[in-house]
Amino acid sequence: MERLSGSMERLQMPGWDFDQNELVACIAELVRLDQDWIPTGEGYSLYLRPTVISTHKFLGLAAPTSLLLYVIASPVGPYYKSGFDPVRLTADSGFIRAWPGGTGDAKVAGNYAPTMKPQYQAVQEGYSQVLWLFGDDETVTEVGSMNIFFFLVNKETGRKELVTPPLTRGDILPGVTRASVLDLARTWGEFDVVERFPTMPEIRDAVYDGRLLEAFGAGTAAVVSPISCIKYKGEDLEIPATGEITQRVWDEITGIQYGVRDGPEGW
């Protein structure tokens, strides 16, 4: 709800400060009424997506004066039909998904439309997704429409760390699964959990040195998606997949969702 509200505010949509608890209660009632649409079986669910569109009565470039808020409810099946299927990425698209001062940290359709062409080109070249980079130092931002995580050995400290880009610059979407992975990993207390911008030269060097232990994307649909390769400057950098941490995150989050595991305090 907080992300929906923040995204509406970013687009100057009136009503962005709606009563979030009231909307949650409305969605609960919708689920109760449509409970027969909830599929059974592990991996199946009723996908819920609150959505807001402008219903402004005139054509023009201006903040809307009227809106329609609705909730998409769609039965969905398992994202992985036969276990994990590691994905191969390309960082050589030449396109930029988001930038500081833009809308990268908001859930808006305009973030996704420009990615269709580079995504199509990536598939044509034999890759599953685009790894989005930004800036002259080629910082890693996101993968496809997911947040990105690297599990590696820090070259300076020699310590293992789970790294993901921070939200401070305004070009990273604050994914709920991203937050869940960070919370879980910090409760384990087995390695450093770091929010910073890794660069592709750093990732390449970690692959060369054998310090990149695994990598995965994180998002609502897949929960986690293991990464087995990143194409960078024409070279395929192979990554071990599926890694132990990737599998553990999957087991923990899905176990909590199905009530067979206890989540961290406050979940």
Short mmCIF file of C-alpha atoms in Angstrom, two decimals:
data_model
loop_
_atom_site.label_atom_id
_atom_site.label_comp_id
_atom_site.label_asym_id
_atom_site.label_seq_id
_atom_site.Cartn_x
_atom_site.Cartn_y
_atom_site.Cartn_z
CA MET A 1 0.00 0.00 0.00
CA GLU A 2 2.84 2.37 0.78
CA ARG A 3 4.39 1.78 -2.65
CA LEU A 4 1.02 2.34 -4.35
CA SER A 5 0.57 5.59 -2.45
CA GLY A 6 4.09 6.75 -3.23
CA SER A 7 3.71 5.92 -6.92
CA MET A 8 0.45 7.88 -7.10
CA GLU A 9 2.09 10.87 -5.44
CA ARG A 10 4.99 10.73 -7.91
CA LEU A 11 2.46 10.95 -10.79
CA GLN A 12 0.54 13.81 -9.11
CA MET A 13 -2.56 11.66 -8.76
CA PRO A 14 -5.15 13.03 -6.32
CA GLY A 15 -6.07 10.73 -3.45
CA TRP A 16 -2.56 9.35 -3.04
CA ASP A 17 -2.98 9.72 0.73
CA PHE A 18 -5.87 7.24 0.82
CA ASP A 19 -6.69 5.16 3.89
CA GLN A 20 -4.42 2.17 3.34
CA ASN A 21 -6.10 0.04 5.97
CA GLU A 22 -9.46 0.61 4.32
CA LEU A 23 -8.15 -0.57 0.95
CA VAL A 24 -6.66 -3.68 2.57
CA ALA A 25 -10.07 -4.37 4.13
CA CYS A 26 -11.74 -3.95 0.72
CA ILE A 27 -9.29 -6.40 -0.86
CA ALA A 28 -9.96 -8.89 1.95
CA GLU A 29 -13.68 -8.65 1.20
CA LEU A 30 -12.99 -9.12 -2.53
CA VAL A 31 -11.03 -12.28 -1.79
CA ARG A 32 -13.84 -13.55 0.44
CA LEU A 33 -16.41 -12.97 -2.32
CA ASP A 34 -14.18 -14.51 -5.01
CA GLN A 35 -12.82 -17.35 -2.90
CA ASP A 36 -14.02 -19.94 -5.39
CA TRP A 37 -11.46 -18.53 -7.83
CA ILE A 38 -8.56 -19.33 -5.49
CA PRO A 39 -6.76 -22.35 -6.99
CA THR A 40 -5.57 -25.20 -4.80
CA GLY A 41 -2.20 -26.92 -4.78
CA GLU A 42 1.32 -25.79 -4.01
CA GLY A 43 2.53 -23.05 -6.32
CA TYR A 44 -0.98 -21.93 -7.28
CA SER A 45 -2.47 -18.69 -6.00
CA LEU A 46 -4.83 -15.81 -6.62
CA TYR A 47 -2.63 -12.98 -7.87
CA LEU A 48 -3.77 -9.60 -6.56
CA ARG A 49 -2.67 -6.30 -8.12
CA PRO A 50 -4.16 -2.98 -6.99
CA THR A 51 -4.15 -0.60 -9.98
CA VAL A 52 -4.96 3.06 -10.51
CA ILE A 53 -5.62 4.72 -13.88
CA SER A 54 -6.63 8.22 -14.87
CA THR A 55 -10.19 8.72 -16.07
CA HIS A 56 -9.63 12.40 -16.91
CA LYS A 57 -12.36 13.54 -19.29
CA PHE A 58 -10.15 15.52 -21.63
CA LEU A 59 -7.02 14.92 -23.67
CA GLY A 60 -4.10 16.95 -22.42
CA LEU A 61 -0.85 16.85 -20.51
CA ALA A 62 -2.00 17.67 -17.00
CA ALA A 63 -2.52 16.05 -13.64
CA PRO A 64 -5.76 14.02 -13.64
CA THR A 65 -8.82 15.21 -11.75
CA SER A 66 -10.51 11.80 -11.65
CA LEU A 67 -9.21 8.26 -11.17
CA LEU A 68 -10.30 4.66 -11.17
CA LEU A 69 -8.83 2.35 -8.55
CA TYR A 70 -9.42 -1.34 -9.09
CA VAL A 71 -7.85 -4.65 -8.12
CA ILE A 72 -6.86 -7.30 -10.64
CA ALA A 73 -7.51 -10.79 -9.24
CA SER A 74 -6.19 -13.59 -11.44
CA PRO A 75 -5.63 -17.29 -10.69
CA VAL A 76 -2.03 -18.21 -11.53
CA GLY A 77 -0.02 -21.41 -11.64
CA PRO A 78 3.54 -22.22 -10.53
CA TYR A 79 6.22 -19.91 -11.94
CA TYR A 80 8.61 -22.88 -12.05
CA LYS A 81 6.81 -25.91 -13.47
CA SER A 82 9.75 -28.31 -12.93
CA GLY A 83 12.11 -26.82 -10.39
CA PHE A 84 14.37 -23.82 -10.81
CA ASP A 85 15.28 -22.76 -14.31
CA PRO A 86 18.38 -20.49 -14.12
CA VAL A 87 18.31 -17.49 -16.46
CA ARG A 88 21.01 -16.07 -18.72
CA LEU A 89 21.32 -12.28 -18.82
CA THR A 90 22.86 -9.69 -21.08
CA ALA A 91 24.29 -6.43 -19.76
CA ASP A 92 25.14 -5.31 -23.31
CA SER A 93 21.74 -3.90 -24.32
CA GLY A 94 22.91 -0.28 -24.47
CA PHE A 95 19.57 0.87 -23.02
CA ILE A 96 18.88 2.42 -19.59
CA ARG A 97 15.86 1.39 -17.52
CA ALA A 98 15.86 4.20 -14.95
CA TRP A 99 17.92 7.09 -13.64
CA PRO A 100 18.09 9.38 -10.58
CA GLY A 101 15.23 11.86 -10.61
CA GLY A 102 13.08 9.64 -12.82
CA THR A 103 10.37 7.15 -11.86
CA GLY A 104 12.50 4.06 -11.30
CA ASP A 105 11.41 3.85 -7.68
CA ALA A 106 7.69 4.07 -8.54
CA LYS A 107 5.44 1.28 -9.82
CA VAL A 108 4.31 2.94 -13.05
CA ALA A 109 3.60 1.52 -16.51
CA GLY A 110 5.99 4.01 -18.09
CA ASN A 111 8.91 2.12 -16.54
CA TYR A 112 8.06 -1.05 -18.43
CA ALA A 113 7.09 0.04 -21.95
CA PRO A 114 10.64 1.18 -22.90
CA THR A 115 12.03 -2.21 -21.83
CA MET A 116 10.06 -4.19 -24.41
CA LYS A 117 12.51 -3.62 -27.27
CA PRO A 118 15.73 -4.46 -25.37
CA GLN A 119 13.98 -7.46 -23.82
CA TYR A 120 12.98 -8.70 -27.29
CA GLN A 121 16.52 -8.20 -28.57
CA ALA A 122 17.94 -10.09 -25.59
CA VAL A 123 15.71 -13.09 -26.31
CA GLN A 124 16.69 -13.01 -29.98
CA GLU A 125 20.33 -13.27 -28.89
CA GLY A 126 19.62 -16.26 -26.65
CA TYR A 127 19.30 -14.50 -23.28
CA SER A 128 16.34 -14.48 -20.91
CA GLN A 129 16.52 -10.98 -19.46
CA VAL A 130 18.41 -7.68 -19.53
CA LEU A 131 20.69 -6.72 -16.66
CA TRP A 132 20.21 -2.96 -16.38
CA LEU A 133 23.27 -0.76 -15.84
CA PHE A 134 23.62 2.96 -15.18
CA GLY A 135 26.38 5.55 -15.39
CA ASP A 136 29.97 5.65 -16.59
CA ASP A 137 30.99 3.23 -13.84
CA GLU A 138 28.29 0.79 -15.02
CA THR A 139 26.58 0.25 -11.71
CA VAL A 140 24.16 -2.67 -11.64
CA THR A 141 20.57 -1.64 -10.91
CA GLU A 142 17.94 -4.31 -11.69
CA VAL A 143 17.42 -7.45 -13.77
CA GLY A 144 14.41 -7.49 -16.08
CA SER A 145 11.59 -6.36 -13.80
CA MET A 146 13.21 -7.80 -10.65
CA ASN A 147 15.64 -6.65 -7.99
CA ILE A 148 19.12 -8.17 -8.19
CA PHE A 149 21.24 -9.90 -5.53
CA PHE A 150 24.88 -11.06 -5.64
CA PHE A 151 26.43 -13.41 -3.08
CA LEU A 152 30.18 -12.95 -3.22
CA VAL A 153 33.42 -12.74 -1.28
CA ASN A 154 34.42 -9.12 -0.78
CA LYS A 155 37.86 -8.54 -2.29
CA GLU A 156 38.89 -6.05 0.41
CA THR A 157 37.58 -7.78 3.54
CA GLY A 158 37.59 -11.42 2.48
CA ARG A 159 34.11 -11.74 4.00
CA LYS A 160 31.09 -13.23 2.32
CA GLU A 161 28.34 -10.71 1.64
CA LEU A 162 24.92 -10.56 0.04
CA VAL A 163 24.81 -7.39 -2.04
CA THR A 164 21.86 -5.55 -3.58
CA PRO A 165 21.59 -1.96 -4.86
CA PRO A 166 20.18 0.55 -2.33
CA LEU A 167 17.03 2.64 -2.66
CA THR A 168 18.83 5.92 -1.93
CA ARG A 169 19.27 7.10 -5.53
CA GLY A 170 15.64 6.83 -6.58
CA ASP A 171 16.16 4.45 -9.52
CA ILE A 172 15.49 1.13 -7.75
CA LEU A 173 11.98 -0.22 -7.18
CA PRO A 174 11.36 -0.97 -3.47
CA GLY A 175 10.20 -4.53 -4.06
CA VAL A 176 8.41 -6.37 -1.28
CA THR A 177 10.33 -9.57 -2.07
CA ARG A 178 13.57 -7.56 -1.99
CA ALA A 179 12.74 -6.35 1.53
CA SER A 180 11.81 -9.90 2.55
CA VAL A 181 15.15 -11.30 1.35
CA LEU A 182 17.07 -8.61 3.23
CA ASP A 183 15.09 -9.20 6.43
CA LEU A 184 15.58 -12.97 6.26
CA ALA A 185 19.29 -12.82 5.50
CA ARG A 186 19.90 -10.43 8.40
CA THR A 187 18.14 -12.76 10.82
CA TRP A 188 20.46 -15.61 9.75
CA GLY A 189 23.51 -13.62 10.83
CA GLU A 190 25.86 -15.81 8.78
CA PHE A 191 27.32 -13.23 6.38
CA ASP A 192 27.27 -9.50 5.72
CA VAL A 193 24.11 -8.07 4.15
CA VAL A 194 25.03 -4.94 2.23
CA GLU A 195 23.04 -2.38 0.27
CA ARG A 196 25.42 -0.72 -2.20
CA PHE A 197 25.84 -0.34 -5.93
CA PRO A 198 28.04 -3.09 -7.37
CA THR A 199 29.58 -2.34 -10.76
CA MET A 200 29.88 -4.70 -13.69
CA PRO A 201 33.69 -4.46 -13.68
CA GLU A 202 33.55 -5.57 -10.01
CA ILE A 203 31.23 -8.47 -10.87
CA ARG A 204 33.45 -9.49 -13.79
CA ASP A 205 36.51 -9.48 -11.55
CA ALA A 206 34.65 -11.53 -8.93
CA VAL A 207 33.82 -14.13 -11.60
CA TYR A 208 37.45 -14.21 -12.77
CA ASP A 209 38.68 -14.64 -9.18
CA GLY A 210 36.08 -17.27 -8.28
CA ARG A 211 34.60 -14.92 -5.65
CA LEU A 212 31.11 -14.64 -7.16
CA LEU A 213 29.37 -17.55 -5.48
CA GLU A 214 25.87 -17.02 -6.88
CA ALA A 215 23.38 -14.43 -8.09
CA PHE A 216 19.60 -14.22 -8.29
CA GLY A 217 16.73 -11.91 -9.10
CA ALA A 218 13.86 -11.38 -6.67
CA GLY A 219 10.27 -10.43 -7.45
CA THR A 220 6.62 -11.17 -6.74
CA ALA A 221 5.97 -13.76 -9.44
CA ALA A 222 9.16 -15.82 -9.26
CA VAL A 223 10.10 -15.14 -5.61
CA VAL A 224 13.71 -15.78 -6.67
CA SER A 225 15.21 -16.52 -10.08
CA PRO A 226 18.73 -18.01 -10.18
CA ILE A 227 21.22 -16.47 -12.62
CA SER A 228 23.69 -18.70 -14.47
CA CYS A 229 25.31 -16.24 -16.90
CA ILE A 230 25.81 -12.54 -17.58
CA LYS A 231 27.00 -11.35 -20.98
CA TYR A 232 29.26 -8.32 -20.51
CA LYS A 233 31.28 -6.63 -23.25
CA GLY A 234 30.71 -9.61 -25.51
CA GLU A 235 31.85 -12.20 -22.95
CA ASP A 236 29.63 -14.73 -21.20
CA LEU A 237 30.45 -14.70 -17.49
CA GLU A 238 29.33 -18.07 -16.10
CA ILE A 239 27.92 -18.15 -12.55
CA PRO A 240 27.21 -21.22 -10.38
CA ALA A 241 23.45 -21.89 -10.30
CA THR A 242 21.32 -22.77 -8.49
CA GLY A 243 23.24 -21.61 -5.41
CA GLU A 244 22.69 -22.60 -1.79
CA ILE A 245 21.53 -19.13 -0.73
CA THR A 246 19.14 -18.85 -3.69
CA GLN A 247 17.57 -22.19 -2.79
CA ARG A 248 17.42 -21.29 0.89
CA VAL A 249 15.66 -17.98 0.21
CA TRP A 250 13.12 -19.81 -1.96
CA ASP A 251 12.51 -22.48 0.68
CA GLU A 252 12.18 -19.94 3.50
CA ILE A 253 9.83 -17.50 1.76
CA THR A 254 7.56 -20.11 0.21
CA GLY A 255 7.55 -22.03 3.50
CA ILE A 256 6.40 -18.91 5.34
CA GLN A 257 3.73 -18.27 2.68
CA TYR A 258 2.31 -21.77 3.18
CA GLY A 259 2.53 -21.64 6.96
CA VAL A 260 5.06 -24.45 7.35
CA ARG A 261 7.80 -22.11 8.60
CA ASP A 262 7.78 -19.22 11.02
CA GLY A 263 8.80 -15.85 9.64
CA PRO A 264 10.93 -13.22 11.39
CA GLU A 265 9.27 -11.36 14.25
CA GLY A 266 6.72 -8.88 12.99
CA TRP A 267 5.94 -10.67 9.74
#
